[in-house]
Structures are given as C-alpha cells and as structure tokens.
PDB file of C-alpha atoms in Angstrom:
ATOM      1  CA  MET U   1    -116.854  62.749  37.327  1.00 51.00           C
ATOM      2  CA  ASN U   2    -118.154  59.641  35.564  1.00 56.00           C
ATOM      3  CA  TRP U   3    -120.402  58.013  38.168  1.00 55.00           C
ATOM      4  CA  ALA U   4    -121.751  55.546  35.566  1.00 61.00           C
ATOM      5  CA  PHE U   5    -118.365  53.803  35.586  1.00 61.00           C
ATOM      6  CA  LEU U   6    -118.536  53.565  39.377  1.00 57.00           C
ATOM      7  CA  GLN U   7    -122.022  52.071  39.129  1.00 60.00           C
ATOM      8  CA  SER U   8    -120.874  49.407  36.637  1.00 61.00           C
ATOM      9  CA  LEU U   9    -117.901  48.620  38.862  1.00 60.00           C
ATOM     10  CA  LEU U  10    -120.094  48.115  41.918  1.00 60.00           C
ATOM     11  CA  SER U  11    -122.513  45.944  39.919  1.00 62.00           C
ATOM     12  CA  GLY U  12    -119.642  43.733  38.731  1.00 62.00           C
ATOM     13  CA  VAL U  13    -118.283  43.277  42.245  1.00 68.00           C
ATOM     14  CA  ASN U  14    -121.723  42.357  43.589  1.00 70.00           C
ATOM     15  CA  LYS U  15    -121.632  38.797  42.217  1.00 73.00           C
ATOM     16  CA  TYR U  16    -118.317  38.051  43.988  1.00 76.00           C
ATOM     17  CA  SER U  17    -119.452  39.396  47.382  1.00 80.00           C
ATOM     18  CA  THR U  18    -120.940  37.750  50.445  1.00 83.00           C
ATOM     19  CA  ALA U  19    -124.296  38.777  51.927  1.00 85.00           C
ATOM     20  CA  PHE U  20    -122.548  41.430  54.042  1.00 88.00           C
ATOM     21  CA  GLY U  21    -120.732  42.679  50.964  1.00 85.00           C
ATOM     22  CA  ARG U  22    -123.985  43.038  49.021  1.00 85.00           C
ATOM     23  CA  VAL U  23    -125.525  45.078  51.826  1.00 88.00           C
ATOM     24  CA  TRP U  24    -122.363  47.220  51.884  1.00 89.00           C
ATOM     25  CA  LEU U  25    -122.628  47.807  48.143  1.00 85.00           C
ATOM     26  CA  SER U  26    -126.298  48.758  48.485  1.00 84.00           C
ATOM     27  CA  ILE U  27    -125.528  51.301  51.205  1.00 88.00           C
ATOM     28  CA  VAL U  28    -122.620  52.774  49.241  1.00 86.00           C
ATOM     29  CA  PHE U  29    -124.556  53.111  46.013  1.00 82.00           C
ATOM     30  CA  LEU U  30    -127.995  54.126  47.316  1.00 83.00           C
ATOM     31  CA  PHE U  31    -127.208  56.096  50.471  1.00 85.00           C
ATOM     32  CA  ARG U  32    -123.829  57.579  49.613  1.00 86.00           C
ATOM     33  CA  VAL U  33    -123.303  57.852  45.872  1.00 83.00           C
ATOM     34  CA  MET U  34    -126.916  58.721  45.004  1.00 82.00           C
ATOM     35  CA  VAL U  35    -127.298  61.189  47.887  1.00 83.00           C
ATOM     36  CA  PHE U  36    -123.952  62.748  46.990  1.00 82.00           C
ATOM     37  CA  VAL U  37    -124.801  63.148  43.292  1.00 80.00           C
ATOM     38  CA  VAL U  38    -128.445  64.176  43.679  1.00 79.00           C
ATOM     39  CA  ALA U  39    -128.436  66.341  46.800  1.00 76.00           C
ATOM     40  CA  ALA U  40    -125.053  67.093  48.368  1.00 74.00           C
ATOM     41  CA  GLU U  41    -123.513  68.877  45.381  1.00 71.00           C
ATOM     42  CA  LYS U  42    -126.590  71.117  45.070  1.00 73.00           C
ATOM     43  CA  VAL U  43    -126.693  71.903  48.787  1.00 73.00           C
ATOM     44  CA  TRP U  44    -123.102  73.071  48.851  1.00 75.00           C
ATOM     45  CA  GLY U  45    -123.098  74.683  45.384  1.00 68.00           C
ATOM     46  CA  ASP U  46    -120.636  77.552  45.133  1.00 66.00           C
ATOM     47  CA  GLU U  47    -119.663  77.726  48.781  1.00 72.00           C
ATOM     48  CA  GLN U  48    -117.334  80.691  48.563  1.00 72.00           C
ATOM     49  CA  LYS U  49    -120.003  82.939  47.043  1.00 76.00           C
ATOM     50  CA  ASP U  50    -122.459  82.036  49.802  1.00 76.00           C
ATOM     51  CA  PHE U  51    -119.877  82.730  52.532  1.00 82.00           C
ATOM     52  CA  LYS U  52    -120.422  86.324  53.711  1.00 84.00           C
ATOM     53  CA  CYS U  53    -118.339  88.485  56.053  1.00 85.00           C
ATOM     54  CA  ASN U  54    -119.352  91.927  57.327  1.00 85.00           C
ATOM     55  CA  THR U  55    -116.241  93.699  56.068  1.00 82.00           C
ATOM     56  CA  ALA U  56    -115.118  95.262  52.834  1.00 81.00           C
ATOM     57  CA  GLN U  57    -111.420  94.706  53.490  1.00 81.00           C
ATOM     58  CA  PRO U  58    -109.874  93.170  50.324  1.00 84.00           C
ATOM     59  CA  GLY U  59    -108.739  89.594  50.864  1.00 85.00           C
ATOM     60  CA  CYS U  60    -110.415  89.185  54.270  1.00 86.00           C
ATOM     61  CA  HIS U  61    -113.314  87.214  52.832  1.00 84.00           C
ATOM     62  CA  ASN U  62    -111.039  84.758  51.019  1.00 86.00           C
ATOM     63  CA  VAL U  63    -108.687  84.306  53.960  1.00 89.00           C
ATOM     64  CA  CYS U  64    -111.522  83.600  56.404  1.00 88.00           C
ATOM     65  CA  TYR U  65    -113.150  81.122  54.044  1.00 86.00           C
ATOM     66  CA  ASP U  66    -109.855  79.264  53.536  1.00 85.00           C
ATOM     67  CA  HIS U  67    -109.296  79.181  57.294  1.00 86.00           C
ATOM     68  CA  PHE U  68    -112.657  77.614  58.138  1.00 85.00           C
ATOM     69  CA  PHE U  69    -113.024  75.472  54.982  1.00 84.00           C
ATOM     70  CA  PRO U  70    -109.521  74.414  53.838  1.00 85.00           C
ATOM     71  CA  VAL U  71    -111.042  71.516  51.850  1.00 84.00           C
ATOM     72  CA  SER U  72    -114.528  71.396  50.399  1.00 82.00           C
ATOM     73  CA  HIS U  73    -116.829  68.783  51.922  1.00 84.00           C
ATOM     74  CA  VAL U  74    -118.013  67.769  48.472  1.00 84.00           C
ATOM     75  CA  ARG U  75    -114.499  67.161  47.136  1.00 85.00           C
ATOM     76  CA  LEU U  76    -113.500  65.334  50.300  1.00 88.00           C
ATOM     77  CA  TRP U  77    -116.496  62.988  49.997  1.00 87.00           C
ATOM     78  CA  ALA U  78    -115.772  62.460  46.296  1.00 87.00           C
ATOM     79  CA  LEU U  79    -112.229  61.344  47.165  1.00 89.00           C
ATOM     80  CA  GLN U  80    -113.610  59.101  49.904  1.00 90.00           C
ATOM     81  CA  LEU U  81    -116.059  57.383  47.538  1.00 88.00           C
ATOM     82  CA  ILE U  82    -113.325  56.830  44.950  1.00 87.00           C
ATOM     83  CA  PHE U  83    -110.853  55.383  47.434  1.00 90.00           C
ATOM     84  CA  VAL U  84    -113.443  53.185  49.159  1.00 90.00           C
ATOM     85  CA  THR U  85    -114.882  51.658  45.984  1.00 84.00           C
ATOM     86  CA  CYS U  86    -111.829  51.204  43.746  1.00 82.00           C
ATOM     87  CA  PRO U  87    -110.226  48.435  45.898  1.00 83.00           C
ATOM     88  CA  SER U  88    -113.155  46.237  44.884  1.00 80.00           C
ATOM     89  CA  LEU U  89    -111.685  46.354  41.383  1.00 81.00           C
ATOM     90  CA  LEU U  90    -108.821  44.188  42.681  1.00 84.00           C
ATOM     91  CA  VAL U  91    -111.262  41.332  43.334  1.00 83.00           C
ATOM     92  CA  VAL U  92    -112.644  41.594  39.795  1.00 81.00           C
ATOM     93  CA  MET U  93    -109.109  41.670  38.360  1.00 83.00           C
ATOM     94  CA  HIS U  94    -108.083  38.638  40.422  1.00 82.00           C
ATOM     95  CA  VAL U  95    -111.072  36.632  39.175  1.00 82.00           C
ATOM     96  CA  ALA U  96    -110.309  37.726  35.596  1.00 81.00           C
ATOM     97  CA  TYR U  97    -106.705  36.569  36.091  1.00 82.00           C
ATOM     98  CA  ARG U  98    -107.956  33.152  37.257  1.00 82.00           C
ATOM     99  CA  ASP U  99    -110.292  32.867  34.266  1.00 80.00           C
ATOM    100  CA  ASP U 100    -107.474  33.697  31.877  1.00 84.00           C
ATOM    101  CA  ARG U 101    -105.137  31.205  33.539  1.00 83.00           C
ATOM    102  CA  GLU U 102    -107.808  28.487  33.372  1.00 81.00           C
ATOM    103  CA  ARG U 103    -108.415  29.241  29.672  1.00 83.00           C
ATOM    104  CA  LYS U 104    -104.709  28.995  28.824  1.00 85.00           C
ATOM    105  CA  HIS U 105    -104.440  25.740  30.787  1.00 80.00           C
ATOM    106  CA  ARG U 106    -107.268  24.188  28.756  1.00 80.00           C
ATOM    107  CA  LEU U 107    -105.765  25.368  25.488  1.00 82.00           C
ATOM    108  CA  LYS U 108    -102.472  23.751  26.421  1.00 80.00           C
ATOM    109  CA  PHE U 109    -103.676  20.418  27.818  1.00 79.00           C
ATOM    110  CA  GLY U 110    -107.102  20.035  26.198  1.00 76.00           C
ATOM    111  CA  GLU U 111    -110.659  20.400  27.388  1.00 75.00           C
ATOM    112  CA  ASN U 112    -110.644  17.109  29.297  1.00 75.00           C
ATOM    113  CA  CYS U 113    -107.655  17.980  31.472  1.00 78.00           C
ATOM    114  CA  ASN U 114    -107.863  18.518  35.217  1.00 79.00           C
ATOM    115  CA  ARG U 115    -109.038  22.030  36.065  1.00 78.00           C
ATOM    116  CA  LEU U 116    -106.827  24.440  37.987  1.00 77.00           C
ATOM    117  CA  TYR U 117    -109.832  25.886  39.822  1.00 77.00           C
ATOM    118  CA  VAL U 118    -113.137  24.215  40.577  1.00 72.00           C
ATOM    119  CA  ASN U 119    -114.713  27.676  40.621  1.00 71.00           C
ATOM    120  CA  THR U 120    -112.611  30.704  39.688  1.00 71.00           C
ATOM    121  CA  ALA U 121    -114.865  33.042  41.697  1.00 69.00           C
ATOM    122  CA  LYS U 122    -114.732  30.940  44.885  1.00 76.00           C
ATOM    123  CA  LYS U 123    -112.828  32.703  47.627  1.00 75.00           C
ATOM    124  CA  ARG U 124    -109.981  30.253  48.190  1.00 76.00           C
ATOM    125  CA  GLY U 125    -106.230  30.751  48.359  1.00 78.00           C
ATOM    126  CA  GLY U 126    -105.001  34.064  47.003  1.00 81.00           C
ATOM    127  CA  LEU U 127    -108.488  35.364  46.186  1.00 83.00           C
ATOM    128  CA  TRP U 128    -109.489  34.974  49.847  1.00 86.00           C
ATOM    129  CA  TRP U 129    -106.549  37.121  50.923  1.00 89.00           C
ATOM    130  CA  THR U 130    -107.275  39.685  48.206  1.00 88.00           C
ATOM    131  CA  TYR U 131    -110.883  39.974  49.352  1.00 89.00           C
ATOM    132  CA  VAL U 132    -109.977  40.313  53.052  1.00 91.00           C
ATOM    133  CA  LEU U 133    -107.251  42.895  52.352  1.00 92.00           C
ATOM    134  CA  THR U 134    -109.682  45.017  50.325  1.00 91.00           C
ATOM    135  CA  LEU U 135    -112.067  44.950  53.290  1.00 92.00           C
ATOM    136  CA  VAL U 136    -109.294  46.086  55.650  1.00 94.00           C
ATOM    137  CA  PHE U 137    -108.338  48.868  53.225  1.00 94.00           C
ATOM    138  CA  LYS U 138    -111.956  50.067  52.967  1.00 93.00           C
ATOM    139  CA  ILE U 139    -112.253  50.157  56.764  1.00 94.00           C
ATOM    140  CA  LEU U 140    -109.076  52.247  57.008  1.00 95.00           C
ATOM    141  CA  VAL U 141    -110.223  54.637  54.256  1.00 94.00           C
ATOM    142  CA  ASP U 142    -113.653  55.261  55.798  1.00 93.00           C
ATOM    143  CA  ALA U 143    -112.220  55.662  59.298  1.00 95.00           C
ATOM    144  CA  THR U 144    -109.538  58.069  58.008  1.00 94.00           C
ATOM    145  CA  PHE U 145    -112.024  60.294  56.195  1.00 92.00           C
ATOM    146  CA  VAL U 146    -114.427  60.351  59.150  1.00 92.00           C
ATOM    147  CA  TYR U 147    -111.533  61.523  61.319  1.00 93.00           C
ATOM    148  CA  LEU U 148    -110.402  64.061  58.700  1.00 91.00           C
ATOM    149  CA  VAL U 149    -113.865  65.649  58.555  1.00 89.00           C
ATOM    150  CA  TYR U 150    -113.898  65.928  62.354  1.00 90.00           C
ATOM    151  CA  HIS U 151    -110.307  67.221  62.553  1.00 89.00           C
ATOM    152  CA  ILE U 152    -110.382  69.707  59.667  1.00 86.00           C
ATOM    153  CA  TYR U 153    -113.744  71.282  60.521  1.00 84.00           C
ATOM    154  CA  GLU U 154    -113.402  70.819  64.307  1.00 79.00           C
ATOM    155  CA  GLY U 155    -116.502  68.646  64.556  1.00 82.00           C
ATOM    156  CA  TYR U 156    -119.583  67.970  62.494  1.00 84.00           C
ATOM    157  CA  ASN U 157    -121.451  71.139  63.471  1.00 82.00           C
ATOM    158  CA  PHE U 158    -122.020  74.184  61.234  1.00 82.00           C
ATOM    159  CA  PRO U 159    -122.535  77.323  63.324  1.00 83.00           C
ATOM    160  CA  SER U 160    -124.562  80.100  61.776  1.00 82.00           C
ATOM    161  CA  LEU U 161    -122.030  82.718  62.900  1.00 86.00           C
ATOM    162  CA  ILE U 162    -118.252  82.373  63.052  1.00 86.00           C
ATOM    163  CA  LYS U 163    -115.665  84.894  64.218  1.00 87.00           C
ATOM    164  CA  CYS U 164    -112.636  85.555  62.029  1.00 86.00           C
ATOM    165  CA  GLU U 165    -109.537  87.592  62.879  1.00 84.00           C
ATOM    166  CA  GLN U 166    -107.135  86.423  60.205  1.00 83.00           C
ATOM    167  CA  VAL U 167    -104.754  88.809  58.477  1.00 82.00           C
ATOM    168  CA  PRO U 168    -105.567  91.077  56.546  1.00 83.00           C
ATOM    169  CA  CYS U 169    -108.886  91.511  58.372  1.00 84.00           C
ATOM    170  CA  PRO U 170    -108.753  94.827  60.297  1.00 82.00           C
ATOM    171  CA  ASN U 171    -110.350  93.311  63.426  1.00 85.00           C
ATOM    172  CA  LYS U 172    -112.512  90.395  64.488  1.00 87.00           C
ATOM    173  CA  VAL U 173    -115.218  90.153  61.843  1.00 88.00           C
ATOM    174  CA  ASP U 174    -118.428  88.171  61.700  1.00 88.00           C
ATOM    175  CA  CYS U 175    -118.847  85.626  58.894  1.00 87.00           C
ATOM    176  CA  PHE U 176    -121.977  83.729  57.977  1.00 88.00           C
ATOM    177  CA  ILE U 177    -122.392  80.283  56.392  1.00 84.00           C
ATOM    178  CA  ALA U 178    -125.255  79.705  53.980  1.00 81.00           C
ATOM    179  CA  ARG U 179    -127.723  76.915  54.905  1.00 82.00           C
ATOM    180  CA  PRO U 180    -125.790  75.702  58.000  1.00 84.00           C
ATOM    181  CA  THR U 181    -128.574  73.393  59.273  1.00 85.00           C
ATOM    182  CA  GLU U 182    -128.951  71.653  55.922  1.00 85.00           C
ATOM    183  CA  LYS U 183    -125.206  71.168  55.622  1.00 84.00           C
ATOM    184  CA  ARG U 184    -125.051  69.831  59.172  1.00 87.00           C
ATOM    185  CA  ILE U 185    -127.726  67.234  58.387  1.00 87.00           C
ATOM    186  CA  PHE U 186    -125.941  66.042  55.242  1.00 86.00           C
ATOM    187  CA  THR U 187    -122.594  65.896  57.034  1.00 88.00           C
ATOM    188  CA  ILE U 188    -124.002  63.768  59.864  1.00 90.00           C
ATOM    189  CA  PHE U 189    -125.782  61.560  57.325  1.00 90.00           C
ATOM    190  CA  MET U 190    -122.556  60.904  55.388  1.00 89.00           C
ATOM    191  CA  VAL U 191    -120.650  60.204  58.609  1.00 92.00           C
ATOM    192  CA  VAL U 192    -123.304  57.772  59.864  1.00 93.00           C
ATOM    193  CA  THR U 193    -123.358  55.882  56.557  1.00 93.00           C
ATOM    194  CA  SER U 194    -119.552  55.695  56.644  1.00 93.00           C
ATOM    195  CA  LEU U 195    -119.673  54.206  60.152  1.00 94.00           C
ATOM    196  CA  ALA U 196    -122.338  51.725  59.013  1.00 94.00           C
ATOM    197  CA  CYS U 197    -120.074  50.629  56.142  1.00 93.00           C
ATOM    198  CA  ILE U 198    -117.191  50.205  58.590  1.00 94.00           C
ATOM    199  CA  LEU U 199    -119.312  47.946  60.814  1.00 95.00           C
ATOM    200  CA  LEU U 200    -120.468  45.871  57.831  1.00 93.00           C
ATOM    201  CA  SER U 201    -116.877  45.396  56.658  1.00 93.00           C
ATOM    202  CA  ILE U 202    -115.845  44.294  60.154  1.00 94.00           C
ATOM    203  CA  PHE U 203    -118.740  41.807  60.294  1.00 94.00           C
ATOM    204  CA  GLU U 204    -117.744  40.479  56.866  1.00 92.00           C
ATOM    205  CA  ILE U 205    -114.134  39.952  57.959  1.00 93.00           C
ATOM    206  CA  VAL U 206    -115.309  38.126  61.092  1.00 94.00           C
ATOM    207  CA  TYR U 207    -117.624  35.983  58.944  1.00 92.00           C
ATOM    208  CA  LEU U 208    -114.876  35.101  56.443  1.00 90.00           C
ATOM    209  CA  VAL U 209    -112.284  34.330  59.128  1.00 91.00           C
ATOM    210  CA  GLY U 210    -114.794  32.270  61.136  1.00 90.00           C
ATOM    211  CA  LYS U 211    -115.798  30.320  58.041  1.00 87.00           C
ATOM    212  CA  LYS U 212    -112.145  29.702  57.206  1.00 84.00           C
ATOM    213  CA  CYS U 213    -111.399  28.463  60.740  1.00 89.00           C
ATOM    214  CA  LYS U 214    -114.438  26.182  60.639  1.00 87.00           C
ATOM    215  CA  GLU U 215    -113.293  24.661  57.337  1.00 81.00           C
ATOM    216  CA  CYS U 216    -109.787  24.111  58.741  1.00 84.00           C
ATOM    217  CA  ILE U 217    -111.186  22.394  61.852  1.00 88.00           C
ATOM    218  CA  ILE U 218    -113.471  20.158  59.767  1.00 85.00           C
ATOM    219  CA  SER U 219    -110.634  19.306  57.377  1.00 76.00           C
ATOM    220  CA  SER U 220    -108.307  18.492  60.287  1.00 77.00           C
ATOM    221  CA  HIS U 221    -110.991  16.335  61.929  1.00 75.00           C
ATOM    222  CA  ASN U 222    -111.668  14.473  58.697  1.00 73.00           C
ATOM    223  CA  SER U 223    -107.970  13.821  58.088  1.00 69.00           C
ATOM    224  CA  HIS U 224    -107.542  12.588  61.669  1.00 63.00           C
ATOM    225  CA  HIS U 225    -110.598  10.340  61.291  1.00 64.00           C
ATOM    226  CA  THR U 226    -109.268   8.961  57.992  1.00 67.00           C
ATOM    227  CA  MET U 227    -105.860   8.297  59.541  1.00 64.00           C
ATOM    228  CA  THR U 228    -107.473   6.508  62.490  1.00 65.00           C
ATOM    229  CA  ASN U 229    -109.544   4.316  60.177  1.00 63.00           C
ATOM    230  CA  THR U 230    -106.452   3.513  58.115  1.00 62.00           C
ATOM    231  CA  MET U 231    -104.463   2.504  61.182  1.00 62.00           C
ATOM    232  CA  SER U 232    -107.367   0.423  62.491  1.00 60.00           C
ATOM    233  CA  SER U 233    -107.821  -1.414  59.198  1.00 59.00           C
ATOM    234  CA  GLY U 234    -104.059  -2.012  59.055  1.00 56.00           C
ATOM    235  CA  SER U 235    -103.986  -3.549  62.536  1.00 56.00           C
ATOM    236  CA  ASN U 236    -106.968  -5.765  61.715  1.00 57.00           C
ATOM    237  CA  LEU U 237    -105.204  -6.970  58.599  1.00 53.00           C
ATOM    238  CA  MET U 238    -102.084  -7.828  60.585  1.00 57.00           C
ATOM    239  CA  GLU U 239    -104.130  -9.775  63.108  1.00 55.00           C
ATOM    240  CA  SER U 240    -105.863 -11.767  60.384  1.00 55.00           C
ATOM    241  CA  ASP U 241    -102.502 -12.556  58.773  1.00 55.00           C
ATOM    242  CA  THR U 242    -101.160 -13.730  62.118  1.00 55.00           C
ATOM    243  CA  LEU U 243    -104.032 -16.150  62.533  1.00 51.00           C
ATOM    244  CA  LYS U 244    -103.349 -17.597  59.108  1.00 51.00           C
ATOM    245  CA  VAL U 245     -99.650 -18.425  59.865  1.00 49.00           C
ATOM    246  CA  PRO U 246     -99.289 -22.200  60.725  1.00 52.00           C
ATOM    247  CA  GLY U 247     -97.695 -22.915  64.082  1.00 48.00           C
ATOM    248  CA  LYS U 248     -95.961 -26.001  65.383  1.00 45.00           C
ATOM    249  CA  THR U 249     -98.386 -28.892  65.316  1.00 46.00           C
ATOM    250  CA  THR U 250     -97.840 -32.376  66.773  1.00 44.00           C
ATOM    251  CA  LEU U 251     -98.558 -35.293  64.583  1.00 46.00           C
ATOM    252  CA  GLU U 252    -101.111 -37.503  66.173  1.00 49.00           C
ATOM    253  CA  THR U 253    -100.534 -41.232  65.535  1.00 48.00           C
ATOM    254  CA  PRO U 254    -103.613 -43.258  65.278  1.00 51.00           C
ATOM    255  CA  ALA U 255    -104.260 -45.570  68.134  1.00 49.00           C
ATOM    256  CA  PRO U 256    -103.407 -49.244  67.388  1.00 49.00           C
ATOM    257  CA  SER U 257    -106.334 -51.403  66.628  1.00 47.00           C
ATOM    258  CA  TYR U 258    -106.596 -54.806  68.226  1.00 43.00           C
ATOM    259  CA  SER U 259    -108.515 -57.712  66.829  1.00 44.00           C
ATOM    260  CA  LEU U 260    -109.858 -60.465  68.988  1.00 40.00           C
ATOM    261  CA  VAL U 261    -108.841 -63.853  67.662  1.00 38.00           C
ATOM    262  CA  THR U 262    -110.888 -66.759  68.702  1.00 34.00           C
ATOM    263  CA  SER U 263    -109.765 -70.176  68.133  1.00 30.00           C
TER     264      SER U 263
END
C-alpha cells in the first residue's frame, strides 16, 4: 500500500481544515498511520503460522483460526484508514472546482470583472456542506469499524488460550495465540485513537454549526437594523417635506395711518 500518497493527501487537506481538523489530521497521521505502518504490521506478522493448536488433525488448525479470526486486524485497520481519510479528498476536489470556475470566469469577462468567490477555500455555500458531510461520514466510518472489531472478535481482549471444537477437529482442542498481550495493547490503542477522532469530528461539527448560526443571527440583526434606519430616515424626510408645504395664510392689511392736520 502506498502510504506516501495518503500522507500527501492529508497534508493537502490540512490547509482547508479548522483547528479541530488539524488536530484530527495529526492524530490520524502520527498515532494511527505511523503506528500501523511501523509497529502493528510487525506485531501481527504471519498470524496463521503463529496460531498453534495441540492437534495433528488435518484442517483443524485452519478451521479454528478462521473461526476466531475471520478478518485480520491489520487488514481491517487498513480499510478503516482508507475509508476515513479519502472523504477529505472531496474537500480538495471542491476547492479545485472553485478555482477552475473562477479561472474560466476571469478568462471570459477579464481580470477586472467581479469575482465569483472572495476566497475559494472559504467554507461558504456548497463547500460548507461538503466539509460537514465528510465529517459525518468519518464519524460513521470510525464508529462502524470500532463496533466491527468488538463484534467480530467478541471484545478487545486476546486470551492466551482458546477452546476450539469446530469440524473436523476430533474433540475440543486447545489453541494458542502468539503475543496476546502485545496484540491486546495495540488493539486498545487503535480503538482509543478512533474514539478520540470521533470526538474531535463531533466538536468540529458543533463548532461549524455554531459559527454558522452566529453569522446568520448577526446578518439578520444587521439587516433589521438597516431596515429600521431606512424607515426612520424616510419618516424624517416626510416630516420635513410636510413642514415645507405652505398652508392657508391670511393677508394682513396694514393699519391705516392718520395724519394730524393743524390749521
């Protein structure tokens, strides 16, 4: 598997993420991908060879191993990491689509035309929904795989001894798992990091929705304030016009002047 491509993908998504998203990316890359590549694959190794049963019955060893380990932990975690990181590619593709649309718009109407987007990477409109939906998808993927690990292996514990009575085993045989404590530690570590990523994604959704609601409230308040000012200025203008309209005035005749004549 080409983990270098996954690393470049996570690095590209980092610049479009919030603070919670950057912490999520750090946990995924450092505590999940690196631990998986460096340690987990070596701890599990060739699991079927290390799985021993105290019987020589042909086929019993394979049947017991398939019963207790229907899916390898390593392959299950590899699928989980692929599914949980690839949705971030949608955000990168959406931003690339905006950049291409903005470029074509400038070529058509000139460099001095009005821009379609003030910032193509700003989470507004469709990009906001794309980002939130990828977060929801990542939460569902991590929660599903955590449940699958618990359901398939009946918990996160690795017992040193397991009893197997599957056909064609002649009777109940004892089977032994190699390095059960080490595998238990890695399994719990991967589950805990998955739960931490789920919590971070939930916090990021709450942050984005809260920020969106705050912007809507501020925008509504500003529009209401602008409308109130407009109505107030309009009423003041009407009052000033009313004062300027001439009403009925009575013509005042000057009082007659009398002159005293002396003879």
